[in-house]
mmCIF file of C-alpha atoms in Angstrom:
data_model
loop_
_atom_site.group_PDB
_atom_site.id
_atom_site.type_symbol
_atom_site.label_atom_id
_atom_site.label_comp_id
_atom_site.label_asym_id
_atom_site.label_seq_id
_atom_site.Cartn_x
_atom_site.Cartn_y
_atom_site.Cartn_z
ATOM 1 C CA ASP A 1 -7.844 -2.028 6.123
ATOM 2 C CA ALA A 2 -10.866 -0.671 4.306
ATOM 3 C CA GLY A 3 -12.769 -3.269 2.332
ATOM 4 C CA ILE A 4 -11.918 -2.403 -1.235
ATOM 5 C CA THR A 5 -11.223 -4.965 -3.900
ATOM 6 C CA GLN A 6 -10.099 -4.251 -7.436
ATOM 7 C CA SER A 7 -10.285 -6.790 -10.208
ATOM 8 C CA PRO A 8 -8.428 -7.841 -12.168
ATOM 9 C CA ARG A 9 -5.122 -6.978 -10.524
ATOM 10 C CA HIS A 10 -3.205 -7.368 -13.760
ATOM 11 C CA LYS A 11 -4.365 -7.357 -17.350
ATOM 12 C CA VAL A 12 -2.766 -7.317 -20.773
ATOM 13 C CA THR A 13 -5.056 -6.437 -23.639
ATOM 14 C CA GLU A 14 -4.804 -5.530 -27.293
ATOM 15 C CA THR A 15 -5.316 -2.106 -28.805
ATOM 16 C CA GLY A 16 -8.904 -1.505 -29.789
ATOM 17 C CA THR A 17 -10.503 -3.959 -27.392
ATOM 18 C CA PRO A 18 -12.918 -2.888 -24.643
ATOM 19 C CA VAL A 19 -11.774 -3.411 -21.071
ATOM 20 C CA THR A 20 -13.712 -3.176 -17.826
ATOM 21 C CA LEU A 21 -12.137 -2.783 -14.427
ATOM 22 C CA ARG A 22 -14.146 -3.411 -11.296
ATOM 23 C CA CYS A 23 -13.987 -1.806 -7.892
ATOM 24 C CA HIS A 24 -15.966 -3.414 -5.075
ATOM 25 C CA GLN A 25 -16.360 -1.999 -1.565
ATOM 26 C CA THR A 26 -17.858 -3.393 1.608
ATOM 27 C CA GLU A 27 -17.770 -0.088 3.563
ATOM 28 C CA ASN A 28 -21.011 1.434 2.240
ATOM 29 C CA HIS A 29 -19.129 4.640 1.407
ATOM 30 C CA ARG A 30 -20.943 7.153 -0.765
ATOM 31 C CA TYR A 31 -18.012 8.337 -2.862
ATOM 32 C CA MET A 32 -15.960 6.204 -5.207
ATOM 33 C CA TYR A 33 -13.131 7.323 -7.453
ATOM 34 C CA TRP A 34 -11.027 6.042 -10.303
ATOM 35 C CA TYR A 35 -7.494 7.376 -10.688
ATOM 36 C CA ARG A 36 -4.663 6.501 -12.997
ATOM 37 C CA GLN A 37 -1.039 6.843 -12.009
ATOM 38 C CA ASP A 38 1.798 7.330 -14.464
ATOM 39 C CA PRO A 39 5.432 8.320 -13.930
ATOM 40 C CA GLY A 40 5.775 12.071 -13.806
ATOM 41 C CA HIS A 41 2.041 12.686 -13.536
ATOM 42 C CA GLY A 42 1.079 11.479 -10.114
ATOM 43 C CA LEU A 43 -2.498 10.412 -9.439
ATOM 44 C CA ARG A 44 -4.968 11.824 -11.934
ATOM 45 C CA LEU A 45 -8.702 11.599 -11.496
ATOM 46 C CA ILE A 46 -10.588 9.846 -14.295
ATOM 47 C CA HIS A 47 -14.163 9.742 -12.994
ATOM 48 C CA TYR A 48 -15.851 9.709 -9.651
ATOM 49 C CA SER A 49 -19.238 8.854 -8.216
ATOM 50 C CA TYR A 50 -21.131 10.546 -5.407
ATOM 51 C CA GLY A 51 -23.956 8.053 -5.279
ATOM 52 C CA VAL A 52 -25.716 5.295 -7.182
ATOM 53 C CA LYS A 53 -26.062 6.402 -10.801
ATOM 54 C CA ASP A 54 -24.407 9.751 -9.961
ATOM 55 C CA THR A 55 -21.065 10.209 -11.644
ATOM 56 C CA ASP A 56 -18.891 13.035 -12.884
ATOM 57 C CA LYS A 57 -15.787 13.455 -15.001
ATOM 58 C CA GLY A 58 -12.319 14.070 -13.763
ATOM 59 C CA GLU A 59 -9.359 15.675 -15.481
ATOM 60 C CA VAL A 60 -8.511 12.722 -17.775
ATOM 61 C CA SER A 61 -11.908 11.235 -18.639
ATOM 62 C CA ASP A 62 -11.569 10.987 -22.437
ATOM 63 C CA GLY A 63 -11.744 7.378 -23.589
ATOM 64 C CA TYR A 64 -13.224 6.169 -20.307
ATOM 65 C CA SER A 65 -16.747 5.606 -19.056
ATOM 66 C CA VAL A 66 -18.050 4.522 -15.672
ATOM 67 C CA SER A 67 -21.131 3.032 -14.160
ATOM 68 C CA ARG A 68 -22.419 2.646 -10.646
ATOM 69 C CA SER A 69 -25.624 0.643 -10.465
ATOM 70 C CA LYS A 70 -25.236 -0.190 -6.768
ATOM 71 C CA THR A 71 -23.410 1.325 -3.837
ATOM 72 C CA GLU A 72 -20.716 -1.316 -3.632
ATOM 73 C CA ASP A 73 -19.581 -1.476 -7.264
ATOM 74 C CA PHE A 74 -17.958 1.118 -9.507
ATOM 75 C CA LEU A 75 -16.950 -0.020 -12.988
ATOM 76 C CA LEU A 76 -14.437 1.672 -15.245
ATOM 77 C CA THR A 77 -14.634 0.873 -18.960
ATOM 78 C CA LEU A 78 -12.067 1.646 -21.605
ATOM 79 C CA GLU A 79 -14.265 1.666 -24.657
ATOM 80 C CA SER A 80 -11.439 0.991 -27.129
ATOM 81 C CA ALA A 81 -8.130 0.567 -25.374
ATOM 82 C CA THR A 82 -5.096 2.481 -26.629
ATOM 83 C CA SER A 83 -1.434 2.202 -25.694
ATOM 84 C CA SER A 84 -1.670 5.571 -23.912
ATOM 85 C CA GLN A 85 -4.030 3.936 -21.444
ATOM 86 C CA THR A 86 -1.319 1.611 -20.222
ATOM 87 C CA SER A 87 -1.159 2.588 -16.576
ATOM 88 C CA VAL A 88 -1.827 1.624 -13.000
ATOM 89 C CA TYR A 89 -5.437 2.241 -12.067
ATOM 90 C CA PHE A 90 -6.489 2.866 -8.487
ATOM 91 C CA CYS A 91 -9.964 2.876 -7.058
ATOM 92 C CA ALA A 92 -10.649 4.851 -3.883
ATOM 93 C CA ILE A 93 -13.607 5.323 -1.572
ATOM 94 C CA SER A 94 -14.632 7.942 0.966
ATOM 95 C CA ASP A 95 -17.746 8.627 2.982
ATOM 96 C CA GLY A 96 -17.776 12.369 2.283
ATOM 97 C CA ASP A 97 -16.434 14.848 -0.236
ATOM 98 C CA ARG A 98 -13.973 16.311 2.260
ATOM 99 C CA THR A 99 -12.962 13.200 4.153
ATOM 100 C CA GLU A 100 -10.029 10.878 3.767
ATOM 101 C CA ALA A 101 -10.077 8.263 1.050
ATOM 102 C CA PHE A 102 -8.977 4.648 1.125
ATOM 103 C CA PHE A 103 -7.456 2.951 -1.852
ATOM 104 C CA GLY A 104 -7.667 -0.425 -3.479
ATOM 105 C CA GLN A 105 -4.479 -2.283 -4.353
ATOM 106 C CA GLY A 106 -4.498 -1.136 -7.940
ATOM 107 C CA THR A 107 -4.854 -2.724 -11.374
ATOM 108 C CA ARG A 108 -1.853 -2.814 -13.661
ATOM 109 C CA LEU A 109 -3.132 -2.560 -17.242
ATOM 110 C CA THR A 110 -0.952 -2.998 -20.282
ATOM 111 C CA VAL A 111 -2.310 -2.258 -23.747
ATOM 112 C CA VAL A 112 -0.221 -3.787 -26.522
ATOM 113 C CA ARG B 1 -1.455 28.258 -10.132
ATOM 114 C CA LYS B 2 -2.080 24.525 -9.966
ATOM 115 C CA GLU B 3 -4.577 23.338 -7.360
ATOM 116 C CA VAL B 4 -2.039 21.354 -5.370
ATOM 117 C CA GLU B 5 1.713 21.639 -5.806
ATOM 118 C CA GLN B 6 4.532 19.719 -4.202
ATOM 119 C CA ASP B 7 8.279 19.778 -4.599
ATOM 120 C CA PRO B 8 8.950 16.408 -6.283
ATOM 121 C CA GLY B 9 12.390 16.020 -4.719
ATOM 122 C CA PRO B 10 13.950 13.585 -4.354
ATOM 123 C CA PHE B 11 14.956 14.408 -0.811
ATOM 124 C CA ASN B 12 17.987 12.307 0.106
ATOM 125 C CA VAL B 13 18.695 12.332 3.851
ATOM 126 C CA PRO B 14 20.709 10.189 6.285
ATOM 127 C CA GLU B 15 19.075 8.211 9.045
ATOM 128 C CA GLY B 16 18.257 10.379 12.020
ATOM 129 C CA ALA B 17 17.811 13.552 10.001
ATOM 130 C CA THR B 18 14.830 15.862 10.167
ATOM 131 C CA VAL B 19 13.179 16.606 6.852
ATOM 132 C CA ALA B 20 10.224 18.758 5.868
ATOM 133 C CA PHE B 21 8.047 18.883 2.778
ATOM 134 C CA ASN B 22 5.678 21.621 1.735
ATOM 135 C CA CYS B 23 2.463 21.483 -0.227
ATOM 136 C CA THR B 24 0.782 24.613 -1.593
ATOM 137 C CA TYR B 25 -2.886 24.777 -2.533
ATOM 138 C CA SER B 26 -4.923 27.276 -4.491
ATOM 139 C CA ASN B 27 -8.422 26.984 -3.012
ATOM 140 C CA SER B 28 -8.534 29.244 0.038
ATOM 141 C CA ALA B 29 -11.852 27.667 1.081
ATOM 142 C CA SER B 30 -10.310 24.240 1.676
ATOM 143 C CA GLN B 31 -10.995 23.031 5.199
ATOM 144 C CA SER B 32 -9.303 19.660 5.412
ATOM 145 C CA PHE B 33 -6.020 18.301 4.192
ATOM 146 C CA PHE B 34 -4.341 14.920 4.133
ATOM 147 C CA TRP B 35 -0.903 13.451 3.773
ATOM 148 C CA TYR B 36 -0.588 10.011 2.220
ATOM 149 C CA ARG B 37 2.397 7.731 1.967
ATOM 150 C CA GLN B 38 2.945 5.576 -1.120
ATOM 151 C CA ASP B 39 5.521 2.840 -1.399
ATOM 152 C CA CYS B 40 6.796 1.748 -4.768
ATOM 153 C CA ARG B 41 4.128 -0.063 -6.783
ATOM 154 C CA LYS B 42 1.680 0.029 -3.871
ATOM 155 C CA GLU B 43 -1.505 1.928 -3.162
ATOM 156 C CA PRO B 44 -1.401 5.251 -1.269
ATOM 157 C CA LYS B 45 -2.133 4.960 2.436
ATOM 158 C CA LEU B 46 -3.354 7.683 4.767
ATOM 159 C CA LEU B 47 -0.578 9.054 6.971
ATOM 160 C CA MET B 48 -2.125 12.101 8.623
ATOM 161 C CA SER B 49 -5.217 14.289 8.521
ATOM 162 C CA VAL B 50 -5.116 18.040 9.147
ATOM 163 C CA TYR B 51 -8.328 19.852 10.016
ATOM 164 C CA SER B 52 -7.136 22.868 11.981
ATOM 165 C CA SER B 53 -3.677 24.280 12.561
ATOM 166 C CA GLY B 54 -1.856 20.990 12.624
ATOM 167 C CA ASN B 55 -1.491 17.432 13.819
ATOM 168 C CA GLU B 56 1.248 15.361 15.407
ATOM 169 C CA ASP B 57 1.729 11.613 15.469
ATOM 170 C CA GLY B 58 4.998 10.387 16.893
ATOM 171 C CA ARG B 59 7.833 11.493 14.648
ATOM 172 C CA PHE B 60 5.456 13.073 12.145
ATOM 173 C CA THR B 61 4.046 16.599 12.383
ATOM 174 C CA ALA B 62 1.738 18.253 9.891
ATOM 175 C CA GLN B 63 1.194 22.002 10.040
ATOM 176 C CA LEU B 64 -1.251 24.216 8.210
ATOM 177 C CA ASN B 65 -0.591 27.811 7.240
ATOM 178 C CA ARG B 66 -3.880 29.196 5.932
ATOM 179 C CA ALA B 67 -2.535 32.694 5.278
ATOM 180 C CA SER B 68 0.097 31.385 2.885
ATOM 181 C CA GLN B 69 -2.015 28.417 1.766
ATOM 182 C CA TYR B 70 0.391 25.622 2.411
ATOM 183 C CA ILE B 71 0.668 22.566 4.583
ATOM 184 C CA SER B 72 3.904 20.984 5.662
ATOM 185 C CA LEU B 73 4.960 17.538 6.790
ATOM 186 C CA LEU B 74 7.891 17.270 9.184
ATOM 187 C CA ILE B 75 9.574 13.949 9.822
ATOM 188 C CA ARG B 76 11.958 13.775 12.756
ATOM 189 C CA ASP B 77 14.608 11.097 13.342
ATOM 190 C CA SER B 78 14.199 9.647 9.847
ATOM 191 C CA LYS B 79 14.259 5.862 9.487
ATOM 192 C CA LEU B 80 15.164 3.774 6.472
ATOM 193 C CA SER B 81 11.539 2.641 6.435
ATOM 194 C CA ASP B 82 10.380 6.229 5.874
ATOM 195 C CA SER B 83 11.661 6.037 2.293
ATOM 196 C CA ALA B 84 8.566 6.505 0.147
ATOM 197 C CA THR B 85 6.628 9.072 -1.827
ATOM 198 C CA TYR B 86 4.509 11.459 0.227
ATOM 199 C CA LEU B 87 1.340 12.778 -1.366
ATOM 200 C CA CYS B 88 -0.551 15.870 -0.340
ATOM 201 C CA VAL B 89 -4.327 15.804 -0.804
ATOM 202 C CA VAL B 90 -6.719 18.735 -0.722
ATOM 203 C CA PRO B 91 -10.392 17.791 -0.976
ATOM 204 C CA GLN B 92 -12.552 20.141 -2.994
ATOM 205 C CA ALA B 93 -16.119 20.537 -1.779
ATOM 206 C CA GLY B 94 -18.626 19.124 -4.196
ATOM 207 C CA THR B 95 -15.989 17.581 -6.408
ATOM 208 C CA ALA B 96 -13.215 15.106 -5.796
ATOM 209 C CA LEU B 97 -9.901 14.626 -4.069
ATOM 210 C CA ILE B 98 -7.064 16.451 -5.746
ATOM 211 C CA PHE B 99 -3.603 14.956 -5.286
ATOM 212 C CA GLY B 100 -0.259 16.601 -5.544
ATOM 213 C CA LYS B 101 2.306 14.737 -7.634
ATOM 214 C CA GLY B 102 4.156 13.672 -4.527
ATOM 215 C CA THR B 103 7.526 14.202 -2.904
ATOM 216 C CA THR B 104 10.024 11.359 -2.934
ATOM 217 C CA LEU B 105 12.052 10.724 0.209
ATOM 218 C CA SER B 106 15.076 8.460 0.317
ATOM 219 C CA VAL B 107 16.631 7.767 3.713
ATOM 220 C CA SER B 108 20.074 6.187 3.676
ATOM 221 C CA SER B 109 22.198 4.552 6.349
#
């Protein structure tokens, strides 16, 4: 299995608090992605990175920010968590923009 | 037309059946395609890659039809363990991986 670790795996937080999710890879892959998955919506891209300090928005980026200060880490921050951000968050990595991606085990976030 | 579309199903089939799913895509310039399998509450895992006309791996066959812009996944001799959601992925050059919403397969004994 690809070396991808997401932390935390589970989190419950209160509305209005900031939350940071971490994705760590040991594969030295250039691309990293954050997706959220909700019933009826499938996997939706939040943000992605194509290199250190190079990031771009996905289709559901509002309320989220990301940072990538080194190749192995990609952080997702919910600036002020809302109940609509309750979801399962997956990180993925790939070594090219048209190659297969490998996923972390996911983070289950509940905003109460 | 959405970038990647899949029939959500569910497809309910008995063991031993042959079942096929289709995935349509809108970007005619796409060169590579992937099928992923996702079990309930787990991360998606790569099942097959398709770079030319198709690919075969045991009971699984993926075919690409560029003229009609769809890829298909055929599963022969279905097993109970094939029950999962199957996701179609079409990478977009210079952007990110776009996933279909997935097709749910339930194989019963």
